[in-house]
Amino acid sequence: MADIMTSPSATPTLIAPSAAARGVDGHVRTYEVRTFGCQMNVHDSERLSGSLESAGYLRAEAGEEADIVVINTCAVRDNAAGKLYGTLGHLKSRKDKHEGMQIAVGGCLAQMDKEAVLDKAPWVDVVFGTHNMGSLPSLLERARHNGEAELEILESLEIFPSTLPTKRESVHSGWVSISVGCNNTCTFCIVPSLRGKEKDRRPGDILNEIRLLVEDGAMEVTLLGQNVNSYGVEFGDRQAFGKLLRAAGEIPGLERIRFTSPHPAAFTDDVIDAMAETPAVMPQLHMPLQSGSDRVLKAMRRSYRSEKFLGILDRVRAKMPHAAISTDIIVGFPGETDEDFEDTMRVVEQARFATAFTFQYSIREGTPAATMPDQVPKEVVQQRYERLLALQERISLEENQKQVGRELQVLVSTGEGKKDAATHRLTGRAEDNRLVHFEVPDASPVPRPGDVVSVVVTHAAPFHLLADAPEGASLRIRRTRSGDAWDRSQAESCAVPASSGAGTARAVSLGLPSLRVGV
């Protein structure tokens, strides 16, 4: 354990104050970051926000038109480009009326399209890629000074993103990248060519970042990587990920550890043991299946087969009986036959996923699958997709109904219960990551985001649980350091920003980040 705990820390990347952070009238310019894509993109956006604030910008208030709009793009789904250029078209009319407004486009689609972004949307001021997020403030300043667009796309990682300043979206939960890039060659995926080969952070850097998060009030972290469980490949330790889970579990004050997304081919029993034997690791696993057909998995270059996949789930459940397992599935991959699809339906029935993120295959230029023969007709893909959705919804409901009557420990969040105001409930996540809407009786104090409540499930739906209290009952609340941190953040957000400068306290967005993920 000692070797994983004591590796030296990386030097933080310093972002210099920028003259462009002030308008011509001297006011501090505001920014907004819009995120399209996965958890990795969400965490990247926290780094972009942190870099901008270090340079002197301020986050725009809700409903305020920002001086800087940054779009952090995804390139995984076929409609990613349509979503980006539709958004840019809408922003052009805003920019025409907003003197000095700047628009920046970064992320995977910017890395892939490069000059095409400026060709299609010449009103964009900055285009940057996945390897140079820390350059955003200087690119904005150059674009403003020169009066022309700045394009900077690097082909390899400039600095490790986790050394950049960060503006966290939640006080009680945080994302922690343990690696970037991917060494796999899945035929449907564009990510390896956009984010490069896997690069692993040193264990000590990861653990130090987690400790700092906990000191700031976080009680939950999610470890991120394109293939998170292959962590250690760069320094030759096949059991590094299991060791990292155990080491993180020893950090005082850290109560919940999650990770996403592992690859079935690299999922080893030492990781299962580490999950089961580390109390802070939550009984939850997101394990992408992609297809239940061995023939299709081979065409996808997914180096496992359905029997191995189901075997992993069996071993996880043997050690963690209440684990909730979720997955990703692609319907209509080139050459998928009716028999292949029925194999997927069979595996889904056997796997008993708590939830599944299902996608209709779409051609992604630059991937081997884009030029494969036997592309499945759209109407066939749609029919299969609807059948799979119906099957998984039934299974999700059946699995959630097993939770009725169970007492759950729910970490209170913000922004996840869209109807909370109308239903007079609050929302949070159980240890297995199920979404729980719970009632706060009139006689009970109201828990804060970051507090933990003990509730009994009274009703199940496919995508959430309800916990309504019996008449006269009170809510059991455990006040936490995270709740205290939320109180402090609210007190700071009440400060009136001075007109003189950057770095003044402003209202912050709390709660888990919302993902704008195309299907």
Short mmCIF file of C-alpha atoms in Angstrom, two decimals:
data_model
loop_
_atom_site.label_atom_id
_atom_site.label_comp_id
_atom_site.label_asym_id
_atom_site.label_seq_id
_atom_site.Cartn_x
_atom_site.Cartn_y
_atom_site.Cartn_z
CA MET A 1 0.00 0.00 0.00
CA ALA A 2 2.85 2.40 0.78
CA ASP A 3 4.01 2.69 -2.83
CA ILE A 4 0.62 3.87 -4.01
CA MET A 5 0.28 6.43 -1.25
CA THR A 6 3.59 8.25 -1.53
CA SER A 7 4.26 9.09 -5.16
CA PRO A 8 5.11 12.79 -5.56
CA SER A 9 2.50 15.35 -6.61
CA ALA A 10 2.32 16.97 -10.00
CA THR A 11 2.89 20.73 -10.16
CA PRO A 12 -0.39 22.67 -10.54
CA THR A 13 -0.77 24.56 -13.82
CA LEU A 14 -0.97 28.29 -13.21
CA ILE A 15 -3.34 30.40 -15.32
CA ALA A 16 -2.21 34.02 -15.54
CA PRO A 17 -4.73 36.87 -15.12
CA SER A 18 -5.98 38.00 -18.52
CA ALA A 19 -6.51 41.55 -19.70
CA ALA A 20 -9.42 40.24 -21.76
CA ALA A 21 -11.29 39.40 -18.54
CA ARG A 22 -12.40 43.02 -18.42
CA GLY A 23 -14.67 44.79 -20.87
CA VAL A 24 -13.78 48.12 -22.45
CA ASP A 25 -15.83 49.83 -19.74
CA GLY A 26 -13.87 48.05 -17.01
CA HIS A 27 -16.54 45.55 -15.97
CA VAL A 28 -15.52 41.95 -15.20
CA ARG A 29 -16.60 39.79 -18.13
CA THR A 30 -18.81 36.77 -17.45
CA TYR A 31 -18.72 33.28 -18.93
CA GLU A 32 -21.00 30.28 -19.45
CA VAL A 33 -19.84 26.74 -20.25
CA ARG A 34 -22.28 24.44 -22.06
CA THR A 35 -21.46 20.74 -21.93
CA PHE A 36 -22.50 18.15 -24.51
CA GLY A 37 -21.49 14.58 -23.77
CA CYS A 38 -20.24 12.17 -21.16
CA GLN A 39 -18.96 12.46 -17.59
CA MET A 40 -15.47 13.09 -18.94
CA ASN A 41 -16.80 16.16 -20.77
CA VAL A 42 -18.57 17.35 -17.63
CA HIS A 43 -15.34 17.12 -15.66
CA ASP A 44 -13.43 18.84 -18.49
CA SER A 45 -15.95 21.68 -18.25
CA GLU A 46 -15.12 22.07 -14.56
CA ARG A 47 -11.48 22.55 -15.62
CA LEU A 48 -12.48 25.09 -18.28
CA SER A 49 -14.51 27.03 -15.71
CA GLY A 50 -11.63 26.92 -13.24
CA SER A 51 -9.17 28.18 -15.87
CA LEU A 52 -11.46 31.07 -16.81
CA GLU A 53 -11.99 32.09 -13.19
CA SER A 54 -8.24 31.94 -12.54
CA ALA A 55 -7.80 34.29 -15.50
CA GLY A 56 -10.27 36.73 -13.92
CA TYR A 57 -13.63 35.92 -15.51
CA LEU A 58 -16.81 35.41 -13.47
CA ARG A 59 -19.49 32.81 -14.02
CA ALA A 60 -22.71 34.34 -15.37
CA GLU A 61 -25.72 34.35 -13.06
CA ALA A 62 -28.67 32.17 -14.02
CA GLY A 63 -30.65 33.96 -16.73
CA GLU A 64 -27.82 36.41 -17.46
CA GLU A 65 -26.40 36.68 -20.97
CA ALA A 66 -22.73 35.82 -20.65
CA ASP A 67 -19.94 37.73 -22.39
CA ILE A 68 -18.17 34.44 -23.15
CA VAL A 69 -19.98 31.24 -24.19
CA VAL A 70 -17.86 28.08 -24.28
CA ILE A 71 -19.27 24.93 -25.85
CA ASN A 72 -17.54 21.71 -24.80
CA THR A 73 -18.50 19.23 -27.50
CA CYS A 74 -18.98 15.49 -27.89
CA ALA A 75 -18.27 13.56 -31.10
CA VAL A 76 -19.52 10.11 -30.11
CA ARG A 77 -23.05 10.34 -31.50
CA ASP A 78 -23.99 11.13 -35.10
CA ASN A 79 -26.18 14.09 -34.10
CA ALA A 80 -23.33 15.81 -32.22
CA ALA A 81 -22.49 18.06 -35.19
CA GLY A 82 -26.12 18.99 -35.73
CA LYS A 83 -26.49 19.93 -32.08
CA LEU A 84 -23.32 22.04 -32.14
CA TYR A 85 -24.08 23.97 -35.31
CA GLY A 86 -27.71 24.47 -34.32
CA THR A 87 -26.51 25.98 -31.04
CA LEU A 88 -23.95 28.14 -32.82
CA GLY A 89 -26.65 29.44 -35.18
CA HIS A 90 -28.76 30.48 -32.19
CA LEU A 91 -25.76 32.16 -30.53
CA LYS A 92 -24.95 34.19 -33.66
CA SER A 93 -28.11 36.26 -33.26
CA ARG A 94 -27.17 36.88 -29.62
CA LYS A 95 -23.64 37.86 -30.54
CA ASP A 96 -24.86 40.33 -33.17
CA LYS A 97 -26.67 42.24 -30.40
CA HIS A 98 -24.07 41.75 -27.62
CA GLU A 99 -21.05 43.94 -28.16
CA GLY A 100 -17.78 42.18 -27.31
CA MET A 101 -19.33 38.73 -26.90
CA GLN A 102 -17.02 35.82 -27.72
CA ILE A 103 -17.84 32.19 -28.57
CA ALA A 104 -15.40 29.32 -28.05
CA VAL A 105 -15.79 25.71 -29.20
CA GLY A 106 -13.71 22.93 -27.66
CA GLY A 107 -13.77 19.22 -26.96
CA CYS A 108 -13.97 16.14 -29.13
CA LEU A 109 -15.88 17.55 -32.10
CA ALA A 110 -13.54 20.54 -32.27
CA GLN A 111 -10.57 18.12 -32.21
CA MET A 112 -12.11 16.15 -35.08
CA ASP A 113 -13.53 18.92 -37.29
CA LYS A 114 -10.72 21.47 -36.75
CA GLU A 115 -10.98 24.16 -39.49
CA ALA A 116 -14.50 22.98 -40.42
CA VAL A 117 -15.92 24.68 -37.34
CA LEU A 118 -14.76 28.10 -38.54
CA ASP A 119 -15.79 27.33 -42.12
CA LYS A 120 -19.35 26.52 -41.03
CA ALA A 121 -19.57 29.13 -38.25
CA PRO A 122 -17.13 31.99 -39.00
CA TRP A 123 -18.55 34.02 -36.11
CA VAL A 124 -16.84 31.66 -33.63
CA ASP A 125 -13.84 33.32 -31.95
CA VAL A 126 -11.86 30.35 -30.57
CA VAL A 127 -11.58 26.67 -31.51
CA PHE A 128 -9.47 24.42 -29.26
CA GLY A 129 -9.12 20.67 -28.85
CA THR A 130 -9.07 18.01 -26.17
CA HIS A 131 -5.32 18.33 -25.56
CA ASN A 132 -5.04 22.04 -24.73
CA MET A 133 -7.93 23.03 -22.47
CA GLY A 134 -5.64 25.23 -20.40
CA SER A 135 -5.03 27.46 -23.44
CA LEU A 136 -8.58 28.82 -23.49
CA PRO A 137 -7.96 32.09 -21.57
CA SER A 138 -4.93 33.01 -23.70
CA LEU A 139 -6.77 32.13 -26.92
CA LEU A 140 -9.69 34.36 -25.94
CA GLU A 141 -7.27 37.19 -25.22
CA ARG A 142 -5.47 36.76 -28.56
CA ALA A 143 -8.74 36.62 -30.49
CA ARG A 144 -9.89 39.83 -28.85
CA HIS A 145 -6.57 41.60 -29.39
CA ASN A 146 -6.15 40.50 -33.02
CA GLY A 147 -9.78 40.84 -33.98
CA GLU A 148 -9.83 37.42 -35.64
CA ALA A 149 -10.56 33.82 -34.79
CA GLU A 150 -7.95 31.68 -33.04
CA LEU A 151 -7.64 27.98 -33.88
CA GLU A 152 -5.35 25.76 -31.79
CA ILE A 153 -5.64 21.98 -32.06
CA LEU A 154 -2.78 19.96 -30.59
CA GLU A 155 -2.26 16.34 -31.58
CA SER A 156 -0.92 15.25 -28.20
CA LEU A 157 -1.59 16.16 -24.60
CA GLU A 158 -0.06 19.51 -23.62
CA ILE A 159 -0.53 19.16 -19.84
CA PHE A 160 -2.50 16.65 -17.80
CA PRO A 161 -5.96 18.25 -17.39
CA SER A 162 -6.15 17.45 -13.69
CA THR A 163 -3.38 19.96 -12.94
CA LEU A 164 -5.63 22.80 -14.17
CA PRO A 165 -7.69 24.92 -11.78
CA THR A 166 -11.20 23.55 -11.22
CA LYS A 167 -14.61 25.09 -10.58
CA ARG A 168 -16.54 22.20 -9.03
CA GLU A 169 -20.25 21.87 -9.73
CA SER A 170 -21.05 20.17 -6.43
CA VAL A 171 -19.78 20.64 -2.89
CA HIS A 172 -20.57 17.10 -1.78
CA SER A 173 -19.52 15.12 -4.88
CA GLY A 174 -16.59 15.40 -7.25
CA TRP A 175 -15.17 13.86 -10.42
CA VAL A 176 -11.53 12.75 -10.34
CA SER A 177 -9.77 11.73 -13.57
CA ILE A 178 -7.32 8.88 -13.11
CA SER A 179 -6.43 8.55 -16.80
CA VAL A 180 -7.12 10.07 -20.19
CA GLY A 181 -7.17 8.46 -23.62
CA CYS A 182 -7.84 4.89 -24.71
CA ASN A 183 -5.75 2.01 -26.07
CA ASN A 184 -8.69 0.03 -27.47
CA THR A 185 -9.74 -0.04 -31.12
CA CYS A 186 -13.53 -0.49 -30.99
CA THR A 187 -14.75 -0.09 -34.55
CA PHE A 188 -17.71 2.15 -33.62
CA CYS A 189 -15.74 4.62 -31.47
CA ILE A 190 -13.98 7.83 -32.47
CA VAL A 191 -12.65 8.61 -28.97
CA PRO A 192 -9.12 7.05 -29.26
CA SER A 193 -8.29 9.19 -32.28
CA LEU A 194 -9.52 12.33 -30.51
CA ARG A 195 -8.13 11.83 -27.00
CA GLY A 196 -5.06 9.74 -27.84
CA LYS A 197 -3.46 6.75 -26.15
CA GLU A 198 -4.10 6.10 -22.49
CA LYS A 199 -2.06 8.19 -20.07
CA ASP A 200 -2.27 7.35 -16.38
CA ARG A 201 -1.90 9.80 -13.54
CA ARG A 202 0.43 8.93 -10.71
CA PRO A 203 -1.44 7.37 -7.77
CA GLY A 204 -0.20 9.99 -5.33
CA ASP A 205 -1.60 12.80 -7.50
CA ILE A 206 -5.01 11.12 -7.59
CA LEU A 207 -5.12 10.49 -3.85
CA ASN A 208 -3.96 14.02 -3.08
CA GLU A 209 -6.74 15.45 -5.25
CA ILE A 210 -9.28 13.28 -3.43
CA ARG A 211 -7.95 14.44 -0.05
CA LEU A 212 -8.30 18.08 -1.11
CA LEU A 213 -11.86 17.44 -2.24
CA VAL A 214 -12.69 15.86 1.12
CA GLU A 215 -11.09 18.78 2.96
CA ASP A 216 -13.38 21.08 0.98
CA GLY A 217 -16.43 19.13 2.14
CA ALA A 218 -16.90 16.39 -0.46
CA MET A 219 -17.91 12.96 0.80
CA GLU A 220 -18.30 11.25 -2.61
CA VAL A 221 -15.95 10.94 -5.58
CA THR A 222 -16.31 9.29 -8.97
CA LEU A 223 -13.09 8.06 -10.58
CA LEU A 224 -13.07 8.70 -14.33
CA GLY A 225 -11.27 7.08 -17.25
CA GLN A 226 -12.17 6.00 -20.78
CA ASN A 227 -11.40 2.47 -19.54
CA VAL A 228 -11.05 3.18 -15.87
CA ASN A 229 -10.11 -0.34 -14.79
CA SER A 230 -7.17 -0.55 -17.21
CA TYR A 231 -5.49 2.05 -15.02
CA GLY A 232 -1.86 1.11 -14.46
CA VAL A 233 -1.15 -0.06 -18.01
CA GLU A 234 1.26 2.82 -18.56
CA PHE A 235 3.42 1.89 -15.56
CA GLY A 236 2.99 -1.88 -15.86
CA ASP A 237 0.83 -2.74 -12.85
CA ARG A 238 -2.22 -4.81 -13.83
CA GLN A 239 -3.61 -4.60 -10.30
CA ALA A 240 -3.15 -0.85 -9.89
CA PHE A 241 -6.86 -0.04 -10.10
CA GLY A 242 -7.81 -2.39 -7.27
CA LYS A 243 -4.98 -0.95 -5.18
CA LEU A 244 -6.20 2.56 -5.93
CA LEU A 245 -9.73 1.72 -4.76
CA ARG A 246 -8.40 0.32 -1.50
CA ALA A 247 -6.10 3.30 -0.93
CA ALA A 248 -8.87 5.81 -1.62
CA GLY A 249 -11.08 3.92 0.82
CA GLU A 250 -8.62 4.73 3.61
CA ILE A 251 -9.01 8.51 3.21
CA PRO A 252 -10.82 9.82 6.32
CA GLY A 253 -14.14 11.50 5.53
CA LEU A 254 -14.56 9.87 2.11
CA GLU A 255 -17.78 7.86 2.36
CA ARG A 256 -18.70 7.03 -1.24
CA ILE A 257 -16.44 5.96 -4.10
CA ARG A 258 -17.76 5.26 -7.59
CA PHE A 259 -16.03 4.77 -10.94
CA THR A 260 -16.90 4.81 -14.62
CA SER A 261 -16.55 3.23 -17.09
CA PRO A 262 -14.73 -0.10 -16.84
CA HIS A 263 -14.10 -2.41 -19.80
CA PRO A 264 -15.23 -6.03 -19.38
CA ALA A 265 -12.07 -7.39 -21.02
CA ALA A 266 -9.88 -5.85 -18.30
CA PHE A 267 -12.21 -6.45 -15.36
CA THR A 268 -10.36 -8.74 -12.96
CA ASP A 269 -11.28 -10.49 -9.74
CA ASP A 270 -8.89 -8.36 -7.68
CA VAL A 271 -11.10 -5.35 -8.55
CA ILE A 272 -14.21 -7.24 -7.44
CA ASP A 273 -12.44 -8.10 -4.17
CA ALA A 274 -11.40 -4.48 -3.69
CA MET A 275 -14.98 -3.32 -4.27
CA ALA A 276 -16.42 -5.83 -1.82
CA GLU A 277 -13.78 -5.32 0.87
CA THR A 278 -13.64 -1.50 0.79
CA PRO A 279 -16.68 -0.10 2.63
CA ALA A 280 -16.48 3.27 0.87
CA VAL A 281 -16.81 1.67 -2.60
CA MET A 282 -20.49 1.76 -3.41
CA PRO A 283 -22.48 -1.35 -4.47
CA GLN A 284 -22.87 -0.07 -8.00
CA LEU A 285 -21.23 -0.92 -11.32
CA HIS A 286 -21.63 0.52 -14.80
CA MET A 287 -20.36 -2.14 -17.22
CA PRO A 288 -20.86 -1.49 -20.97
CA LEU A 289 -22.17 -4.57 -22.81
CA GLN A 290 -22.66 -2.94 -26.26
CA SER A 291 -24.09 -6.19 -27.73
CA GLY A 292 -25.14 -9.60 -26.52
CA SER A 293 -24.12 -11.22 -29.81
CA ASP A 294 -20.63 -12.73 -29.84
CA ARG A 295 -20.48 -12.26 -33.61
CA VAL A 296 -21.27 -8.55 -33.29
CA LEU A 297 -18.87 -8.12 -30.37
CA LYS A 298 -16.11 -9.54 -32.58
CA ALA A 299 -17.03 -7.10 -35.38
CA MET A 300 -16.95 -4.28 -32.82
CA ARG A 301 -13.47 -5.45 -31.69
CA ARG A 302 -14.74 -5.82 -28.16
CA SER A 303 -12.32 -8.36 -26.70
CA TYR A 304 -14.79 -10.30 -24.56
CA ARG A 305 -17.84 -12.43 -25.26
CA SER A 306 -21.28 -12.59 -23.66
CA GLU A 307 -20.42 -15.58 -21.44
CA LYS A 308 -17.46 -13.72 -19.93
CA PHE A 309 -19.58 -10.63 -19.42
CA LEU A 310 -22.32 -12.51 -17.57
CA GLY A 311 -19.67 -14.31 -15.52
CA ILE A 312 -18.33 -10.97 -14.27
CA LEU A 313 -21.82 -9.94 -13.17
CA ASP A 314 -22.27 -13.25 -11.35
CA ARG A 315 -19.01 -12.78 -9.45
CA VAL A 316 -19.84 -9.18 -8.56
CA ARG A 317 -23.23 -10.20 -7.20
CA ALA A 318 -21.75 -13.12 -5.29
CA LYS A 319 -19.58 -10.63 -3.37
CA MET A 320 -22.05 -7.71 -3.41
CA PRO A 321 -25.59 -9.14 -3.51
CA HIS A 322 -27.32 -5.75 -3.59
CA ALA A 323 -25.14 -4.25 -6.32
CA ALA A 324 -27.04 -2.28 -8.96
CA ILE A 325 -25.51 -2.85 -12.39
CA SER A 326 -26.08 -0.60 -15.39
CA THR A 327 -24.83 -0.82 -18.96
CA ASP A 328 -24.56 0.68 -22.46
CA ILE A 329 -26.03 -1.10 -25.50
CA ILE A 330 -25.85 -0.27 -29.21
CA VAL A 331 -28.71 -1.44 -31.44
CA GLY A 332 -28.32 -1.91 -35.19
CA PHE A 333 -24.54 -2.21 -35.54
CA PRO A 334 -23.61 -2.96 -39.20
CA GLY A 335 -24.42 -6.56 -40.06
CA GLU A 336 -26.57 -7.15 -36.95
CA THR A 337 -29.10 -9.84 -37.84
CA ASP A 338 -32.38 -10.72 -36.16
CA GLU A 339 -30.56 -13.59 -34.48
CA ASP A 340 -27.84 -11.25 -33.22
CA PHE A 341 -30.45 -8.93 -31.77
CA GLU A 342 -32.24 -11.81 -30.07
CA ASP A 343 -28.90 -12.71 -28.45
CA THR A 344 -28.78 -9.17 -27.02
CA MET A 345 -32.35 -9.53 -25.70
CA ARG A 346 -31.38 -12.85 -24.09
CA VAL A 347 -28.30 -11.41 -22.38
CA VAL A 348 -30.26 -8.38 -21.12
CA GLU A 349 -32.89 -10.70 -19.66
CA GLN A 350 -30.19 -12.72 -17.89
CA ALA A 351 -28.16 -9.72 -16.73
CA ARG A 352 -31.03 -7.99 -14.90
CA PHE A 353 -29.60 -4.52 -15.32
CA ALA A 354 -30.95 -1.85 -12.99
CA THR A 355 -30.85 0.49 -15.96
CA ALA A 356 -29.40 0.58 -19.47
CA PHE A 357 -28.37 3.43 -21.73
CA THR A 358 -29.44 2.27 -25.16
CA PHE A 359 -28.34 3.85 -28.44
CA GLN A 360 -29.28 3.39 -32.07
CA TYR A 361 -26.10 2.87 -34.08
CA SER A 362 -25.21 5.90 -36.16
CA ILE A 363 -22.37 6.25 -38.64
CA ARG A 364 -19.41 8.15 -37.23
CA GLU A 365 -17.03 9.34 -39.94
CA GLY A 366 -13.48 8.23 -39.26
CA THR A 367 -14.42 4.93 -37.61
CA PRO A 368 -14.00 1.50 -39.25
CA ALA A 369 -17.69 0.74 -38.75
CA ALA A 370 -18.67 3.71 -40.91
CA THR A 371 -17.57 1.88 -44.06
CA MET A 372 -18.69 -1.63 -43.10
CA PRO A 373 -21.18 -3.35 -45.44
CA ASP A 374 -24.69 -4.37 -44.41
CA GLN A 375 -25.70 -1.17 -42.66
CA VAL A 376 -29.03 -1.96 -40.96
CA PRO A 377 -32.05 -0.04 -42.33
CA LYS A 378 -33.26 2.76 -40.07
CA GLU A 379 -36.76 1.31 -39.66
CA VAL A 380 -35.33 -2.06 -38.54
CA VAL A 381 -33.04 -0.35 -36.04
CA GLN A 382 -35.99 1.63 -34.68
CA GLN A 383 -38.11 -1.48 -34.19
CA ARG A 384 -35.32 -3.31 -32.38
CA TYR A 385 -34.59 -0.25 -30.26
CA GLU A 386 -38.20 0.01 -29.12
CA ARG A 387 -38.30 -3.68 -28.23
CA LEU A 388 -35.11 -3.38 -26.20
CA LEU A 389 -36.39 -0.28 -24.40
CA ALA A 390 -39.60 -2.09 -23.47
CA LEU A 391 -37.68 -5.11 -22.16
CA GLN A 392 -35.28 -3.03 -20.09
CA GLU A 393 -38.09 -0.86 -18.69
CA ARG A 394 -39.85 -4.01 -17.48
CA ILE A 395 -36.66 -5.34 -15.89
CA SER A 396 -35.86 -1.96 -14.30
CA LEU A 397 -39.32 -1.86 -12.75
CA GLU A 398 -39.04 -5.42 -11.47
CA GLU A 399 -35.60 -4.73 -9.96
CA ASN A 400 -36.81 -1.50 -8.37
CA GLN A 401 -39.86 -3.22 -6.92
CA LYS A 402 -37.46 -5.41 -4.94
CA GLN A 403 -36.38 -2.23 -3.14
CA VAL A 404 -39.85 -1.54 -1.69
CA GLY A 405 -39.71 -1.85 2.09
CA ARG A 406 -35.90 -1.49 2.22
CA GLU A 407 -34.29 1.25 4.27
CA LEU A 408 -31.86 3.25 2.15
CA GLN A 409 -29.20 5.81 2.99
CA VAL A 410 -29.77 8.67 0.56
CA LEU A 411 -27.25 11.44 -0.12
CA VAL A 412 -29.32 14.58 -0.71
CA SER A 413 -28.56 16.36 -3.99
CA THR A 414 -29.80 19.43 -5.83
CA GLY A 415 -31.24 19.73 -9.30
CA GLU A 416 -32.00 16.03 -9.86
CA GLY A 417 -35.67 16.11 -8.87
CA LYS A 418 -37.36 18.05 -11.66
CA LYS A 419 -40.76 17.92 -9.94
CA ASP A 420 -39.60 18.35 -6.35
CA ALA A 421 -41.22 21.76 -5.94
CA ALA A 422 -44.57 20.48 -7.19
CA THR A 423 -44.49 17.20 -5.23
CA HIS A 424 -43.00 18.70 -2.02
CA ARG A 425 -40.23 16.11 -2.06
CA LEU A 426 -36.44 16.22 -2.11
CA THR A 427 -34.17 13.99 -4.17
CA GLY A 428 -30.92 12.13 -3.70
CA ARG A 429 -28.95 9.02 -4.55
CA ALA A 430 -28.93 5.76 -2.64
CA GLU A 431 -25.66 3.95 -2.12
CA ASP A 432 -26.32 1.85 -5.23
CA ASN A 433 -26.90 5.11 -7.18
CA ARG A 434 -30.66 4.65 -7.57
CA LEU A 435 -32.54 7.93 -7.75
CA VAL A 436 -34.80 8.40 -4.72
CA HIS A 437 -37.49 11.06 -4.26
CA PHE A 438 -38.39 11.34 -0.57
CA GLU A 439 -40.96 13.21 1.44
CA VAL A 440 -40.01 15.64 4.20
CA PRO A 441 -42.74 15.57 6.88
CA ASP A 442 -43.96 18.93 8.14
CA ALA A 443 -42.54 18.28 11.61
CA SER A 444 -39.05 17.46 10.31
CA PRO A 445 -36.19 19.87 9.62
CA VAL A 446 -35.22 20.11 5.96
CA PRO A 447 -31.95 18.30 5.12
CA ARG A 448 -29.29 20.19 3.21
CA PRO A 449 -27.63 19.00 -0.01
CA GLY A 450 -24.82 16.78 1.21
CA ASP A 451 -26.69 15.50 4.24
CA VAL A 452 -27.70 11.83 4.41
CA VAL A 453 -31.26 10.72 5.17
CA SER A 454 -32.56 7.27 6.14
CA VAL A 455 -35.76 6.48 4.24
CA VAL A 456 -37.92 3.44 3.57
CA VAL A 457 -38.95 2.84 -0.04
CA THR A 458 -42.72 2.92 -0.48
CA HIS A 459 -43.12 2.84 -4.27
CA ALA A 460 -41.09 1.85 -7.32
CA ALA A 461 -41.08 3.10 -10.90
CA PRO A 462 -38.70 2.04 -13.69
CA PHE A 463 -36.40 5.05 -13.28
CA HIS A 464 -36.81 6.12 -9.65
CA LEU A 465 -37.96 5.16 -6.17
CA LEU A 466 -40.34 7.00 -3.84
CA ALA A 467 -40.04 7.13 -0.07
CA ASP A 468 -43.10 8.75 1.51
CA ALA A 469 -43.19 8.95 5.29
CA PRO A 470 -46.11 7.57 7.32
CA GLU A 471 -48.36 10.17 8.91
CA GLY A 472 -46.76 11.63 12.01
CA ALA A 473 -43.32 10.24 11.24
CA SER A 474 -40.17 12.34 11.24
CA LEU A 475 -37.27 12.15 8.83
CA ARG A 476 -34.00 10.71 10.13
CA ILE A 477 -31.25 13.08 9.03
CA ARG A 478 -27.49 12.75 9.47
CA ARG A 479 -25.96 16.19 9.21
CA THR A 480 -22.59 15.97 7.48
CA ARG A 481 -19.49 17.98 6.68
CA SER A 482 -20.81 18.16 3.12
CA GLY A 483 -23.99 19.80 4.35
CA ASP A 484 -21.87 22.25 6.33
CA ALA A 485 -19.90 22.99 3.16
CA TRP A 486 -23.16 23.65 1.32
CA ASP A 487 -24.16 26.14 4.04
CA ARG A 488 -20.83 27.92 3.60
CA SER A 489 -21.23 28.05 -0.17
CA GLN A 490 -24.68 29.59 0.23
CA ALA A 491 -23.35 32.20 2.63
CA GLU A 492 -20.57 33.08 0.20
CA SER A 493 -22.98 33.30 -2.74
CA CYS A 494 -24.95 35.97 -0.86
CA ALA A 495 -21.96 38.30 -1.05
CA VAL A 496 -22.55 41.20 -3.43
CA PRO A 497 -19.81 41.20 -6.09
CA ALA A 498 -17.80 44.39 -6.15
CA SER A 499 -17.68 46.16 -9.49
CA SER A 500 -13.94 46.44 -9.19
CA GLY A 501 -12.78 43.01 -9.89
CA ALA A 502 -12.36 39.40 -10.47
CA GLY A 503 -12.35 36.80 -7.78
CA THR A 504 -15.36 38.21 -5.88
CA ALA A 505 -17.84 35.70 -4.55
CA ARG A 506 -20.75 34.90 -6.87
CA ALA A 507 -23.63 32.47 -6.81
CA VAL A 508 -22.49 29.02 -7.86
CA SER A 509 -24.37 26.22 -9.54
CA LEU A 510 -24.79 23.32 -7.14
CA GLY A 511 -25.81 19.70 -7.57
CA LEU A 512 -24.76 17.02 -10.01
CA PRO A 513 -24.04 18.34 -13.51
CA SER A 514 -26.79 17.78 -16.05
CA LEU A 515 -25.65 15.94 -19.18
CA ARG A 516 -26.88 16.92 -22.59
CA VAL A 517 -26.28 13.53 -24.16
CA GLY A 518 -27.56 12.83 -27.63
CA VAL A 519 -29.16 9.50 -28.38
#
